[in-house]
């Protein structure tokens, strides 16, 4: 194994640069002679735009331009990408196509949520742009708003779009309804729970930003931005908004300070800075502030679900039935409708052997910010449903939660296993995960800790939850590996944003080519570096992007072998490649990989097909997704007097397939758990039901998890190689976010079991917990 090969806990190579202030984030880039911009947003949740007068703003000091939706329409700037393919195939009951409301970079007829962009002001300074925005005279006619997901379809609810009656965008039915109904008829017990999966503001550490420029001579646009999908963003902007060849748009992305799904899609401001740059003939900068982020970033989650689990007299799961209302927001991003209807339901039955399932999802529109992918994107919502049902069923039937899970887990001899939703899991050791997690958590000695906690005035709770996820997104990825005189450059269409991609790719390629770890350089900053790329989302990088890079390396070796045979004057069949060198078999005659690259570039005698850069390319498309899985255990204590929660132990065993770097996997689990805990007990996006104003629009009102809210986690892996990809990897980016919410809520309800509490909605704040205890005491 070469230095820092696969499987070693290598420290992230990115960290010294980032931790010493040498990172290059969106706001660090300064274009020559750039102008500054500000977006004027609607202060109303729902209002007709009667008129917009920009004359005073245009005359303000330092102002270069003020643009409205009418200006964009006059210049034929298009709108956001249309519906995903599956949506286009759906029909209304009368057979007509479903409506998919349009969205533009600036709204001109009606504002549909607080923060809807109305005008774009460009000036010499940001202060001048902000000052001028106050002089844009917008006449609004206010309308009633609806922000409550569960009430969006009520007969008297305000309508956002005239062609979306009752705000009901569309309905998806997934699974086998008839088989599920039959199973429920035979059930000895039905467990039921109503769940609210609370709306989340994603709050990446780095806010969004965009710096646009336009070269009049070439007619080419350049966008410098913080994004997860530079190639997809290029294509969206070119095809949908600017209506030009994608090759006329270049997207540059350096360091990304967190994405979590929110930065996968195109945003208004990315289009506006490019439009303004062309109109003004100079670069235009826009950087969000934190309140803008709360108002205008894609939010996450926001489901209301009625959930039922059918069991026989022995606790065997027979079927699961779920009816969900999923908020889409005022507009639908492409993934907004796919997440609750196409992604989440695929793994609803989790790691359990359940014969039938029926999922009904109604997507509704509300006067709120659009909802998009958030770490896990549909899969955390599904796992939350199933795990809460299992715990409620265990309480109902008087069966130990561990034992109930054990009775229903998919056995290794059942794999590959096709679940009730038609998803086939290729591998996994689900019971072994649970046993290992229980050992880490010292489960057998828990009772003594419960007694000790009670003596200190605290109620102790412990819970175990399982999860499985399907990786998702674009099934195709491109890569190129080029060898220079002294290094290997890996270009790949994925996008790092804190995961440690550089480190893992360096490990893979250094081992594959037998070269020093430090000799590998990763290039993911420019849409021009590859014809196409799939970006980073859905835990897809390791099992698609890595395989594309390895396949490209194979092409380098094949081409290098032909060149080495010329250099060593030996038949190709006699050339072996190992440890970074091509050698004649059975001899000490050899040339290094870098020698061969130099020969390819400088030789005048090599055949034309071997001359030039020594490189290999690959576009890899997977046939099967991978299925990371695992088991987490949370032990916590609740203060009886205040309801405050203290997590005292968190243990996790995750099966991410073959582990490329254990340290990176642990980091991903830590981050996912922190976000999951945040949703479970702290984070909540609240709109005023009357005015539609966002009440939690800053960190003064929106609570984020901090380091002291979490214990030191005890994390291990169970490496069960994936059977459907070259590396055997499964993905690690979203595990913690899937399972932390249900396991924390289950531990809280376990702590409150003497108060008769079987479920408490997220976020389980001290106030909610205290109120739950008071209700029980009042009932007594």
XYZ file of C-alpha atoms in Angstrom:
780
model
C 0.000 0.000 0.000
C 1.313 3.411 -0.889
C 1.590 6.168 1.680
C -1.889 7.314 2.721
C -3.778 4.723 0.724
C -7.393 3.629 0.960
C -8.620 2.765 4.439
C -6.183 4.956 6.348
C -7.372 7.759 8.687
C -5.648 10.562 6.816
C -6.102 14.076 8.144
C -7.869 16.328 5.662
C -5.381 18.045 3.390
C -7.808 20.960 3.048
C -7.790 21.870 6.735
C -4.470 23.731 7.155
C -5.429 26.098 4.347
C -8.962 26.640 5.612
C -8.088 26.953 9.280
C -5.376 29.536 8.645
C -7.619 31.822 6.645
C -6.297 30.844 3.227
C -9.561 29.477 1.896
C -11.178 31.137 -1.081
C -14.899 31.490 -0.596
C -17.380 33.458 -2.653
C -16.889 36.746 -0.837
C -13.084 36.435 -1.060
C -13.180 36.827 -4.834
C -12.937 40.404 -6.075
C -13.471 41.134 -9.751
C -11.880 44.124 -11.424
C -14.055 47.256 -11.437
C -16.982 45.352 -9.974
C -20.296 46.941 -9.077
C -22.378 45.996 -6.063
C -26.005 44.962 -5.940
C -28.945 44.580 -3.626
C -32.217 42.699 -4.040
C -35.409 44.478 -3.039
C -37.716 41.814 -1.643
C -41.395 41.784 -0.929
C -42.268 42.697 2.662
C -45.612 40.943 2.205
C -46.380 37.234 2.188
C -49.032 37.662 -0.473
C -49.777 40.786 -2.490
C -50.588 41.946 -5.976
C -47.914 44.229 -7.412
C -49.922 47.150 -8.732
C -46.963 49.212 -9.954
C -43.211 49.678 -9.597
C -41.647 53.126 -10.016
C -37.843 53.031 -10.153
C -37.206 56.595 -11.320
C -36.151 57.988 -7.938
C -33.909 55.023 -7.244
C -32.206 55.339 -10.617
C -31.418 58.979 -9.859
C -29.913 58.205 -6.455
C -26.169 58.790 -5.925
C -23.924 56.017 -7.188
C -26.714 54.008 -8.793
C -25.888 52.334 -12.098
C -29.188 50.574 -12.821
C -32.429 49.332 -11.323
C -34.023 46.309 -12.946
C -37.507 44.859 -12.591
C -39.256 41.778 -13.899
C -40.522 43.831 -16.828
C -36.942 44.601 -17.876
C -36.006 40.942 -17.820
C -39.096 39.991 -19.804
C -38.327 42.678 -22.398
C -34.881 41.143 -22.881
C -36.361 37.634 -23.143
C -34.793 36.318 -19.939
C -36.522 33.065 -19.143
C -37.683 31.540 -15.895
C -36.598 28.749 -13.614
C -36.349 25.226 -15.061
C -39.659 23.481 -15.537
C -40.941 20.386 -13.772
C -38.895 17.195 -13.443
C -39.646 14.517 -16.068
C -41.908 12.432 -13.848
C -44.105 15.458 -13.123
C -44.603 16.216 -16.798
C -46.113 12.749 -17.250
C -48.768 13.225 -14.553
C -52.303 14.314 -15.377
C -55.286 15.897 -13.685
C -58.405 13.752 -13.204
C -59.799 15.139 -16.481
C -56.655 14.049 -18.349
C -55.202 17.529 -18.767
C -51.588 18.267 -17.749
C -50.891 19.291 -14.188
C -50.115 22.928 -13.594
C -46.545 23.851 -12.674
C -46.467 27.527 -11.687
C -43.680 29.568 -13.277
C -40.989 31.386 -11.349
C -38.791 34.210 -12.612
C -35.669 35.919 -11.347
C -37.845 38.929 -10.432
C -41.565 38.699 -9.829
C -43.639 41.335 -11.595
C -47.304 40.496 -11.014
C -47.647 39.113 -7.504
C -45.433 38.518 -4.473
C -46.098 35.133 -2.915
C -43.845 35.036 0.136
C -41.904 37.441 2.312
C -38.590 37.720 0.492
C -39.887 37.237 -3.052
C -37.455 39.286 -5.241
C -39.076 42.352 -6.794
C -36.258 44.624 -7.997
C -32.475 44.491 -8.448
C -30.440 47.590 -7.682
C -26.840 47.939 -8.934
C -24.565 50.699 -7.660
C -20.956 51.633 -7.077
C -21.184 50.495 -3.453
C -23.406 48.168 -1.474
C -24.541 51.009 0.779
C -25.574 53.059 -2.256
C -27.539 50.096 -3.610
C -29.302 49.556 -0.284
C -30.127 53.242 0.077
C -31.525 53.390 -3.447
C -33.665 50.297 -2.861
C -35.623 52.317 -0.310
C -36.543 54.718 -3.099
C -38.065 52.051 -5.322
C -41.756 52.800 -5.052
C -43.723 49.549 -5.146
C -47.484 49.751 -4.767
C -48.853 46.537 -3.289
C -52.401 45.350 -2.803
C -52.180 42.947 0.109
C -53.894 39.558 -0.020
C -54.539 36.992 2.707
C -51.834 34.361 3.091
C -51.606 30.721 4.133
C -48.444 29.411 5.767
C -49.706 26.339 7.624
C -49.012 23.139 5.684
C -51.918 21.277 7.232
C -54.371 24.065 6.365
C -53.241 24.844 2.822
C -55.984 22.750 1.196
C -58.864 23.921 3.354
C -61.785 25.320 1.330
C -61.356 28.860 2.642
C -57.542 28.944 2.381
C -56.116 31.820 0.272
C -55.138 30.663 -3.214
C -51.592 31.316 -4.425
C -52.166 30.370 -8.068
C -55.432 30.433 -9.969
C -54.592 27.225 -11.848
C -53.664 25.341 -8.634
C -57.064 24.934 -6.920
C -56.964 24.648 -3.128
C -53.172 25.065 -3.394
C -53.080 21.353 -4.212
C -50.248 20.969 -6.704
C -50.417 17.205 -7.200
C -50.778 13.849 -5.494
C -48.567 10.761 -5.611
C -49.631 7.250 -4.674
C -46.714 4.863 -4.115
C -46.840 1.196 -3.153
C -49.626 -1.377 -3.231
C -52.811 0.031 -1.738
C -54.878 -3.136 -2.161
C -52.305 -5.394 -0.487
C -51.865 -2.869 2.307
C -55.613 -2.634 2.929
C -55.833 -6.429 3.092
C -52.967 -6.607 5.590
C -54.579 -4.009 7.819
C -57.837 -5.949 7.818
C -55.972 -8.990 9.197
C -53.899 -7.037 11.752
C -54.074 -7.888 15.449
C -52.879 -4.384 16.291
C -52.518 -1.077 14.461
C -50.102 1.526 15.799
C -50.851 5.118 14.863
C -48.983 8.399 15.162
C -49.434 11.864 13.701
C -46.101 13.439 12.831
C -44.995 16.957 12.050
C -41.609 17.075 10.371
C -40.694 20.665 11.148
C -39.513 23.172 8.547
C -35.783 23.876 8.652
C -33.681 26.833 7.503
C -30.490 25.248 6.213
C -28.073 27.912 7.462
C -24.845 26.961 5.741
C -21.886 28.654 7.397
C -21.140 30.486 4.143
C -24.126 32.405 2.838
C -24.958 32.350 -0.852
C -23.284 34.722 -3.253
C -22.762 35.388 -6.946
C -20.355 37.515 -8.980
C -21.160 37.808 -12.667
C -19.224 39.132 -15.639
C -19.739 39.260 -19.384
C -17.166 39.418 -22.171
C -18.698 41.349 -25.068
C -16.039 40.209 -27.527
C -16.637 36.497 -27.016
C -20.240 36.802 -25.856
C -19.407 34.601 -22.889
C -20.743 34.866 -19.340
C -18.720 33.946 -16.237
C -20.345 33.283 -12.883
C -18.339 32.923 -9.690
C -20.613 31.427 -7.050
C -21.070 29.059 -4.124
C -22.824 26.011 -5.496
C -22.918 22.202 -5.374
C -23.462 21.548 -9.101
C -21.365 23.772 -11.331
C -22.167 21.937 -14.571
C -25.859 21.590 -13.832
C -26.003 25.247 -12.824
C -24.278 26.192 -16.077
C -26.845 24.260 -18.082
C -29.830 25.608 -16.141
C -28.708 29.215 -16.512
C -27.901 28.845 -20.198
C -30.928 26.815 -21.241
C -33.661 28.241 -19.025
C -32.711 31.851 -18.337
C -30.229 33.204 -20.886
C -31.352 30.928 -23.738
C -27.851 30.423 -25.053
C -25.439 27.558 -25.687
C -24.201 26.192 -22.333
C -20.649 26.610 -23.606
C -21.237 30.354 -23.476
C -21.577 30.174 -19.689
C -18.665 29.421 -17.384
C -19.252 28.644 -13.705
C -16.399 28.937 -11.214
C -16.690 27.467 -7.724
C -13.860 27.462 -5.213
C -14.346 26.631 -1.539
C -17.965 26.133 -0.494
C -18.800 26.744 3.141
C -21.534 24.150 3.391
C -24.333 23.284 1.013
C -26.573 20.554 2.512
C -28.699 20.438 -0.669
C -29.685 24.093 -0.496
C -26.950 25.040 -2.984
C -27.820 22.412 -5.572
C -30.235 24.643 -7.451
C -30.161 27.880 -9.405
C -31.111 31.092 -7.602
C -32.458 34.446 -8.722
C -29.299 36.373 -7.921
C -27.049 34.135 -10.048
C -29.114 35.099 -13.066
C -29.426 38.746 -12.085
C -25.687 39.409 -11.756
C -25.063 37.936 -15.208
C -27.895 39.902 -16.749
C -26.714 43.125 -15.110
C -23.086 42.486 -16.057
C -24.019 42.291 -19.716
C -26.222 45.384 -19.535
C -23.598 47.469 -17.703
C -20.405 46.129 -19.210
C -18.793 45.446 -15.836
C -18.754 42.735 -13.186
C -21.561 42.728 -10.626
C -21.325 41.324 -7.089
C -24.119 40.096 -4.834
C -23.514 38.514 -1.422
C -26.399 37.541 0.842
C -26.656 38.664 4.422
C -27.921 36.248 7.050
C -31.468 37.586 7.182
C -31.705 37.294 3.402
C -30.596 33.688 3.785
C -33.403 32.985 6.235
C -35.913 34.577 3.869
C -34.760 33.326 0.482
C -32.677 30.142 0.734
C -34.449 26.884 -0.012
C -35.888 25.551 3.235
C -36.131 21.881 4.179
C -38.636 19.263 5.427
C -42.144 20.592 6.411
C -44.392 17.533 6.311
C -47.555 16.588 8.173
C -48.140 12.824 8.169
C -50.744 10.384 9.419
C -48.941 7.073 9.927
C -50.122 3.537 10.676
C -48.331 0.237 11.178
C -50.162 -3.091 11.054
C -48.818 -5.937 13.204
C -49.867 -9.498 13.950
C -50.280 -10.863 17.482
C -46.548 -11.640 17.700
C -45.411 -8.184 16.674
C -44.608 -9.077 13.060
C -44.925 -6.064 10.782
C -47.573 -6.691 8.132
C -47.930 -3.349 6.376
C -47.381 0.364 6.725
C -49.682 3.150 5.561
C -48.711 6.820 5.385
C -50.645 9.880 4.246
C -48.483 13.006 3.982
C -49.088 16.639 3.172
C -45.781 18.052 1.961
C -45.224 21.789 1.688
C -43.586 22.946 -1.540
C -43.616 26.660 -0.714
C -44.740 29.471 -2.972
C -42.849 28.050 -5.951
C -41.476 24.617 -6.720
C -37.824 23.958 -7.318
C -37.284 20.870 -9.465
C -36.413 18.660 -6.492
C -39.167 20.123 -4.328
C -41.821 17.794 -5.690
C -39.500 14.825 -6.195
C -38.206 14.624 -2.625
C -41.448 13.636 -0.850
C -42.892 11.619 -3.737
C -40.001 9.914 -5.528
C -37.055 9.773 -3.118
C -38.311 9.311 0.435
C -40.893 6.579 -0.194
C -38.262 4.291 -1.742
C -36.888 3.367 1.680
C -39.961 3.929 3.867
C -39.971 0.368 5.254
C -36.376 0.887 6.396
C -34.426 -2.298 7.262
C -37.533 -4.256 8.178
C -39.238 -7.123 6.400
C -42.604 -5.527 5.633
C -44.749 -7.156 2.975
C -46.891 -4.189 1.929
C -46.844 -0.420 1.997
C -49.074 2.373 0.801
C -47.876 5.975 0.669
C -50.030 8.904 -0.350
C -48.350 12.302 -0.696
C -50.158 15.549 -1.438
C -47.861 18.427 -2.396
C -49.286 21.809 -1.429
C -48.274 25.401 -2.029
C -47.994 27.933 0.783
C -46.934 31.571 1.135
C -43.502 30.547 2.341
C -40.013 30.206 0.917
C -39.699 27.281 -1.502
C -38.741 23.919 -0.014
C -35.846 21.981 -1.504
C -33.369 19.261 -0.622
C -31.898 19.311 2.878
C -29.350 16.764 4.072
C -30.952 13.403 3.309
C -33.737 14.926 1.175
C -36.831 12.798 1.770
C -35.038 9.878 3.359
C -34.871 11.408 6.876
C -38.601 12.092 6.651
C -39.259 8.460 5.712
C -37.005 7.001 8.408
C -38.595 9.291 10.976
C -42.023 7.892 10.079
C -40.997 4.248 10.321
C -38.912 4.501 13.463
C -41.544 6.476 15.338
C -44.129 3.888 14.340
C -41.947 1.052 15.617
C -41.456 2.725 18.988
C -45.148 3.552 19.361
C -46.044 -0.037 18.435
C -43.569 -1.390 20.986
C -45.145 0.755 23.707
C -48.677 -0.214 22.621
C -47.965 -3.947 22.638
C -45.674 -4.052 25.656
C -42.771 -5.400 23.626
C -39.209 -4.228 24.216
C -38.261 -1.854 21.352
C -35.048 -3.780 20.687
C -36.875 -7.083 20.607
C -39.589 -5.745 18.286
C -36.927 -4.565 15.864
C -35.071 -7.854 16.098
C -38.202 -9.797 15.161
C -38.652 -7.758 11.993
C -35.151 -7.027 10.674
C -34.245 -8.221 7.197
C -31.919 -11.215 7.617
C -28.614 -11.490 5.716
C -29.897 -14.587 3.914
C -32.779 -12.518 2.476
C -30.391 -10.212 0.623
C -30.587 -8.977 -2.041
C -33.990 -7.919 -0.741
C -36.689 -6.012 -2.620
C -38.801 -3.973 -0.248
C -42.499 -3.198 -0.512
C -41.749 -0.066 -2.543
C -39.772 -2.015 -5.163
C -36.325 -0.924 -3.961
C -33.666 -3.646 -3.890
C -31.072 -3.586 -1.104
C -27.939 -5.411 -2.187
C -26.164 -5.885 1.151
C -26.241 -5.216 4.871
C -25.987 -6.784 8.329
C -28.751 -4.979 10.148
C -28.934 -7.087 13.302
C -25.143 -7.051 13.638
C -25.246 -3.246 13.444
C -27.726 -3.142 16.320
C -25.783 -5.589 18.464
C -22.565 -3.639 17.935
C -24.260 -0.329 18.749
C -25.760 -1.762 21.942
C -22.320 -2.923 23.013
C -20.863 0.540 22.362
C -23.673 2.090 24.403
C -23.232 -0.330 27.329
C -26.937 -1.079 26.965
C -26.945 -3.948 29.448
C -25.924 -1.649 32.315
C -28.331 1.153 31.487
C -30.750 0.553 34.378
C -28.174 1.554 36.955
C -27.561 4.813 35.105
C -31.287 5.519 35.039
C -31.492 5.125 38.803
C -28.476 7.399 39.308
C -29.983 10.091 37.087
C -33.260 10.035 39.025
C -31.365 10.620 42.271
C -30.009 13.799 40.676
C -33.481 15.037 39.734
C -33.246 13.961 36.116
C -35.313 11.562 34.026
C -33.163 9.250 31.932
C -34.129 7.833 28.551
C -32.445 5.591 26.014
C -33.457 4.564 22.511
C -32.205 2.647 19.529
C -33.083 3.378 15.897
C -32.140 1.816 12.598
C -31.823 3.474 9.207
C -31.131 2.775 5.583
C -30.885 5.276 2.788
C -30.625 5.182 -0.947
C -28.044 7.359 -2.570
C -29.661 9.595 -5.142
C -29.333 12.281 -7.772
C -27.582 12.168 -11.114
C -26.489 8.569 -11.875
C -23.731 9.730 -14.243
C -20.367 11.301 -13.446
C -17.353 12.371 -15.493
C -13.683 12.497 -14.615
C -10.300 13.089 -16.211
C -6.891 12.109 -14.881
C -3.894 13.884 -16.402
C -0.229 13.191 -15.625
C 2.247 16.080 -15.872
C 5.994 16.102 -15.236
C 5.615 15.889 -11.475
C 1.981 15.534 -10.486
C -1.332 13.922 -11.348
C -4.309 16.230 -11.842
C -7.725 14.728 -11.153
C -10.664 16.596 -12.628
C -14.048 15.364 -11.520
C -17.573 16.711 -11.857
C -18.409 16.434 -8.162
C -18.157 19.450 -5.863
C -16.450 19.536 -2.459
C -18.134 21.609 0.253
C -16.492 20.463 3.437
C -16.633 16.673 3.111
C -12.917 16.126 2.453
C -13.231 15.164 -1.205
C -9.676 16.254 -2.018
C -8.276 13.949 0.625
C -10.308 10.902 -0.390
C -9.602 11.333 -4.111
C -5.901 11.770 -3.328
C -5.950 8.511 -1.370
C -7.687 6.630 -4.156
C -5.530 7.889 -7.006
C -2.205 7.729 -5.159
C -2.906 4.093 -4.341
C -4.146 3.301 -7.824
C -1.134 4.841 -9.575
C 1.428 4.028 -6.892
C 2.574 7.613 -6.455
C 3.090 9.889 -3.481
C -0.085 11.160 -1.887
C 1.182 14.737 -2.213
C 1.673 14.319 -5.971
C -2.092 14.260 -6.571
C -3.946 17.514 -7.243
C -7.739 17.767 -7.369
C -9.480 20.238 -9.705
C -13.191 20.800 -9.139
C -13.390 24.566 -9.490
C -14.307 25.207 -13.117
C -17.156 24.050 -15.356
C -14.671 24.296 -18.229
C -12.506 21.524 -16.809
C -14.927 18.822 -17.990
C -17.750 18.713 -20.545
C -20.232 17.604 -17.896
C -20.568 16.750 -14.236
C -23.184 15.684 -11.748
C -22.177 17.694 -8.697
C -22.425 16.608 -5.078
C -25.704 15.592 -3.523
C -27.354 12.402 -2.342
C -24.070 10.832 -1.137
C -23.188 10.080 -4.762
C -19.538 11.132 -4.936
C -17.784 8.050 -3.581
C -19.592 5.418 -5.597
C -19.953 7.326 -8.871
C -17.297 10.048 -8.991
C -14.584 7.870 -7.464
C -15.262 5.051 -9.888
C -15.080 7.493 -12.824
C -11.703 8.710 -11.551
C -10.393 5.170 -11.155
C -11.595 4.230 -14.642
C -9.800 7.303 -15.992
C -6.647 6.137 -14.216
C -6.967 2.756 -15.923
C -6.973 4.554 -19.262
C -3.814 6.424 -18.239
C -2.127 3.118 -17.408
C -3.209 1.543 -20.700
C -1.937 4.482 -22.745
C 1.209 4.726 -20.625
C 1.963 1.068 -21.218
C 2.010 1.664 -24.977
C 4.348 4.641 -24.594
C 6.611 2.770 -22.164
C 6.928 -0.090 -24.614
C 8.231 2.406 -27.191
C 10.624 3.933 -24.670
C 11.933 0.563 -23.461
C 11.834 -1.008 -26.926
C 9.867 -3.908 -25.561
C 6.636 -5.613 -26.528
C 3.589 -4.193 -24.785
C 2.750 -7.584 -23.276
C 6.071 -7.549 -21.432
C 5.357 -4.256 -19.678
C 4.070 -4.300 -16.092
C 2.815 -1.306 -14.133
C 3.276 -1.118 -10.380
C 4.375 1.403 -7.753
C 4.270 4.315 -10.165
C 6.512 2.776 -12.811
C 6.349 0.758 -16.013
C 8.914 -2.016 -16.047
C 9.962 -4.864 -18.268
C 8.782 -8.037 -16.571
C 11.560 -9.937 -14.840
C 14.129 -7.130 -15.203
C 15.096 -3.894 -13.450
C 14.497 -1.829 -16.583
C 11.771 0.730 -15.929
C 10.478 4.236 -16.549
C 8.350 6.206 -14.104
C 4.825 7.371 -14.753
C 6.128 10.939 -14.894
C 8.890 9.969 -17.344
C 6.235 8.523 -19.627
C 4.126 11.670 -19.350
C 7.117 13.810 -20.281
C 7.872 11.559 -23.259
C 4.264 11.778 -24.462
C 4.358 15.553 -24.359
C 7.821 16.141 -25.890
C 8.579 13.210 -28.186
C 8.520 13.751 -31.904
C 8.661 10.047 -32.736
C 5.658 8.651 -30.933
C 2.554 7.775 -32.958
C 0.077 10.641 -33.093
C -2.471 8.824 -30.928
C 0.098 8.559 -28.128
C 1.417 12.101 -28.325
C 0.263 14.974 -26.168
C -0.876 14.994 -22.546
C -0.937 11.618 -20.838
C -4.527 11.526 -19.677
C -7.584 9.347 -19.396
C -11.261 10.175 -19.223
C -14.396 8.358 -18.198
C -18.104 9.030 -17.954
C -19.504 6.494 -15.553
C -23.194 5.677 -15.178
C -24.342 3.401 -12.394
C -27.060 0.790 -12.837
C -27.856 0.505 -9.137
C -27.810 2.916 -6.218
C -26.077 2.002 -2.992
C -27.719 1.678 0.415
C -25.793 2.965 3.440
C -27.332 1.824 6.708
C -26.696 1.611 10.415
C -27.918 1.785 13.962
C -27.666 4.701 16.418
C -28.355 4.822 20.156
C -29.044 7.976 22.160
C -29.013 8.217 25.939
C -30.181 11.463 27.487
C -31.484 13.058 30.630
C -34.374 15.468 31.093
C -34.474 17.973 33.935
C -37.756 17.443 35.769
C -38.120 21.075 36.778
C -37.364 22.692 33.415
C -37.714 20.085 30.657
C -34.151 20.790 29.483
C -32.539 17.911 27.576
C -28.935 16.776 28.081
C -27.591 14.155 25.667
C -25.124 12.166 27.770
C -24.178 9.481 25.242
C -24.539 9.011 21.506
C -23.300 5.802 19.855
C -23.373 4.892 16.183
C -22.485 1.931 14.021
C -22.679 2.770 10.333
C -22.301 0.534 7.309
C -20.975 2.816 4.575
C -19.488 -0.089 2.653
C -15.751 -0.030 2.118
C -14.289 2.843 4.102
C -11.921 5.075 2.124
C -10.986 7.214 5.128
C -12.346 6.434 8.632
C -11.647 9.972 9.824
C -13.747 11.477 7.047
C -16.578 9.041 7.747
C -16.547 9.995 11.423
C -16.647 13.665 10.480
C -19.628 13.127 8.237
C -21.483 11.186 10.930
C -20.694 13.892 13.507
C -22.038 16.628 11.248
C -25.162 14.731 10.284
C -25.955 13.877 13.891
C -25.489 17.507 14.934
C -27.968 18.628 12.271
C -30.384 15.867 13.211
C -30.191 16.762 16.891
C -30.749 20.398 15.955
C -33.975 19.519 14.183
C -35.088 17.201 16.976
C -34.788 19.594 19.911
C -34.023 23.137 18.709
C -34.592 24.272 15.147
C -37.981 25.432 13.932
C -39.021 27.803 11.169
C -42.078 29.780 12.215
C -44.243 32.025 10.038
C -46.936 34.197 11.592
C -50.257 32.577 10.616
C -51.954 35.941 10.113
C -49.410 38.094 8.295
C -47.171 35.381 6.851
C -44.120 37.147 8.268
C -41.116 34.956 9.083
C -40.794 35.179 12.862
C -37.564 33.191 13.060
C -35.492 35.280 10.666
C -32.244 35.497 12.632
C -30.176 33.588 15.141
C -31.872 35.634 17.841
C -35.012 33.587 17.194
C -33.774 30.435 15.443
C -31.742 28.111 17.649
C -28.786 26.236 16.178
C -26.952 23.367 17.905
C -23.626 24.250 19.506
C -20.686 22.116 20.533
C -21.802 21.878 24.152
C -25.215 20.541 23.092
C -23.577 17.293 21.992
C -21.466 14.718 23.804
C -18.308 13.157 22.450
C -19.778 10.553 20.108
C -18.777 6.898 20.135
C -18.664 5.904 16.478
C -17.763 2.683 14.698
C -18.310 1.172 11.261
C -19.416 -2.232 10.031
C -17.866 -2.590 6.588
C -20.182 -4.660 4.418
C -19.030 -3.994 0.840
C -21.602 -2.822 -1.656
C -22.065 -5.447 -4.349
C -22.980 -3.083 -7.159
C -19.921 -0.873 -7.635
C -16.216 -1.327 -8.258
C -15.078 0.089 -4.924
C -17.672 -1.521 -2.686
C -18.502 1.881 -1.176
C -21.981 3.016 -0.156
C -21.728 6.683 0.895
C -21.505 8.445 4.235
C -22.741 12.003 3.854
C -26.256 11.811 5.245
C -26.386 8.991 7.792
C -26.543 11.058 10.962
C -29.220 13.386 9.625
C -31.473 10.399 8.886
C -31.441 8.664 12.228
C -30.680 11.326 14.837
C -34.184 12.886 14.841
C -36.108 9.678 15.577
C -33.579 8.297 18.068
C -33.483 11.550 20.064
C -37.288 11.838 20.119
C -37.560 8.168 21.112
C -35.093 8.690 23.955
C -37.080 11.703 25.176
C -40.349 9.753 25.155
C -38.587 6.922 26.987
C -37.500 9.406 29.654
C -41.111 10.615 29.916
C -42.750 7.175 29.861
C -44.003 7.508 33.446
C -45.852 10.630 32.302
C -47.726 8.663 29.637
C -45.949 10.409 26.783
C -45.637 8.196 23.688
C -44.708 10.923 21.216
C -43.635 14.548 21.215
C -43.254 16.608 18.076
C -40.003 18.152 16.927
C -38.505 20.363 18.076
C -38.830 18.886 21.564
C -37.930 22.125 23.322
C -37.780 22.385 27.112
C -41.105 24.221 27.034
C -42.840 21.452 25.078
C -41.385 18.766 27.315
C -42.334 20.645 30.481
C -45.869 21.154 29.168
C -46.153 17.427 28.392
C -45.201 16.606 31.978
C -47.619 19.190 33.345
C -50.511 17.787 31.293
C -49.939 14.381 32.845
C -49.786 15.804 36.378
C -52.927 17.839 35.739
C -54.705 14.716 34.486
C -53.760 12.917 37.679
